[in-house]
Amino acid sequence: MKVLIITGGNIDDDFASSFLKKNHYDEIIAVDGGLAFADRSDLSITHLVGDFDTIDGTILEKYIHRPDICVHKFIPEKDYTDTDIAVKLALSLIKNHHSEENEEKVIHILGGTGSRLDHVLANLQMLKNILDEDVRGIIIDQNNIIEMIRGERVLKREEMTGTYVSLIPVTMELTGITLSGFKYPLENASSHFGESLMVSNELLEEEGRIFIKEGMAWMIISND
């Protein structure tokens, strides 16, 4: 099952439109200001989430009373951000969905980066909640693909949309790190929170393997 969350952060329309043409989603959640992008892109949203303090009232009025859209409205003085609420909703939808065996479970987040660093950091941390549910959570913008990983991950050159692959420690310690197929390989190495050992690596082979024995890291695939 694939779920798309569109938030009110920075979204490059040309990039986002190109990306969305390559993906099909079972559910599309528009988060407050993210409804503006969904509207101008003519996306068929299924859920609308937020306190609606950053969306133009004219646009909101087009969607808030539609019977085919489930509206989740909250007061501005709430405990969690709109994006956090949307992530919890997405996880609930995936949990209640009857998945086929080996069906991939993915949440894509568009607009999760922007000028509000507090929101960006909160969104990056939310990827752990998604990972803990055995779901792939990926924040996407025109320059980066960001995912929190543990254990093993295989990257294929034909599927890569960026040049550089970086691993940023999330946990205090990362141990048993093996990178094969990369310009800068590692074998059973260690790193820790605050270290830049694995920034700006590059895939040399048709396939690159990442293995982390203990710990978690943000995997960031970036453009030039």
mmCIF file of C-alpha atoms in Angstrom, residues 9-10 15 37-38 41 50 58 68 77 80 83 88 93 96 105 109 158 160-161 164 168 177 181 190 196 209-210 221:
data_model
loop_
_atom_site.group_PDB
_atom_site.id
_atom_site.type_symbol
_atom_site.label_atom_id
_atom_site.label_comp_id
_atom_site.label_asym_id
_atom_site.label_seq_id
_atom_site.Cartn_x
_atom_site.Cartn_y
_atom_site.Cartn_z
ATOM 1 C CA GLY A 9 6.303 23.087 2.924
ATOM 2 C CA ASN A 10 8.260 23.963 -0.185
ATOM 3 C CA PHE A 15 9.550 18.239 -9.972
ATOM 4 C CA PHE A 37 -0.634 22.092 -4.472
ATOM 5 C CA ALA A 38 -3.181 19.266 -4.615
ATOM 6 C CA SER A 41 -2.306 19.625 -9.643
ATOM 7 C CA GLY A 50 -5.170 20.288 9.647
ATOM 8 C CA THR A 58 -11.662 29.744 -1.389
ATOM 9 C CA ASP A 68 -15.640 11.594 -1.051
ATOM 10 C CA GLU A 77 -3.728 24.926 19.816
ATOM 11 C CA TYR A 80 0.976 17.699 17.521
ATOM 12 C CA THR A 83 2.128 16.581 9.529
ATOM 13 C CA LYS A 88 -0.438 8.806 12.296
ATOM 14 C CA LEU A 93 -4.804 3.412 7.020
ATOM 15 C CA ASN A 96 -6.259 -1.446 8.457
ATOM 16 C CA LYS A 105 4.144 -0.428 2.525
ATOM 17 C CA ILE A 109 5.877 12.961 2.081
ATOM 18 C CA GLU A 158 18.728 2.249 -12.616
ATOM 19 C CA MET A 160 18.579 6.185 -8.514
ATOM 20 C CA THR A 161 17.372 9.773 -8.971
ATOM 21 C CA TYR A 164 25.248 11.331 -3.736
ATOM 22 C CA ILE A 168 23.699 10.336 8.896
ATOM 23 C CA ILE A 177 28.523 -0.818 8.869
ATOM 24 C CA GLY A 181 29.431 -1.112 -4.566
ATOM 25 C CA SER A 190 31.551 2.099 13.246
ATOM 26 C CA SER A 196 30.286 12.935 9.060
ATOM 27 C CA ARG A 209 24.561 -2.675 -0.570
ATOM 28 C CA ILE A 210 24.213 -0.961 2.790
ATOM 29 C CA ILE A 221 20.130 10.612 -1.816
#
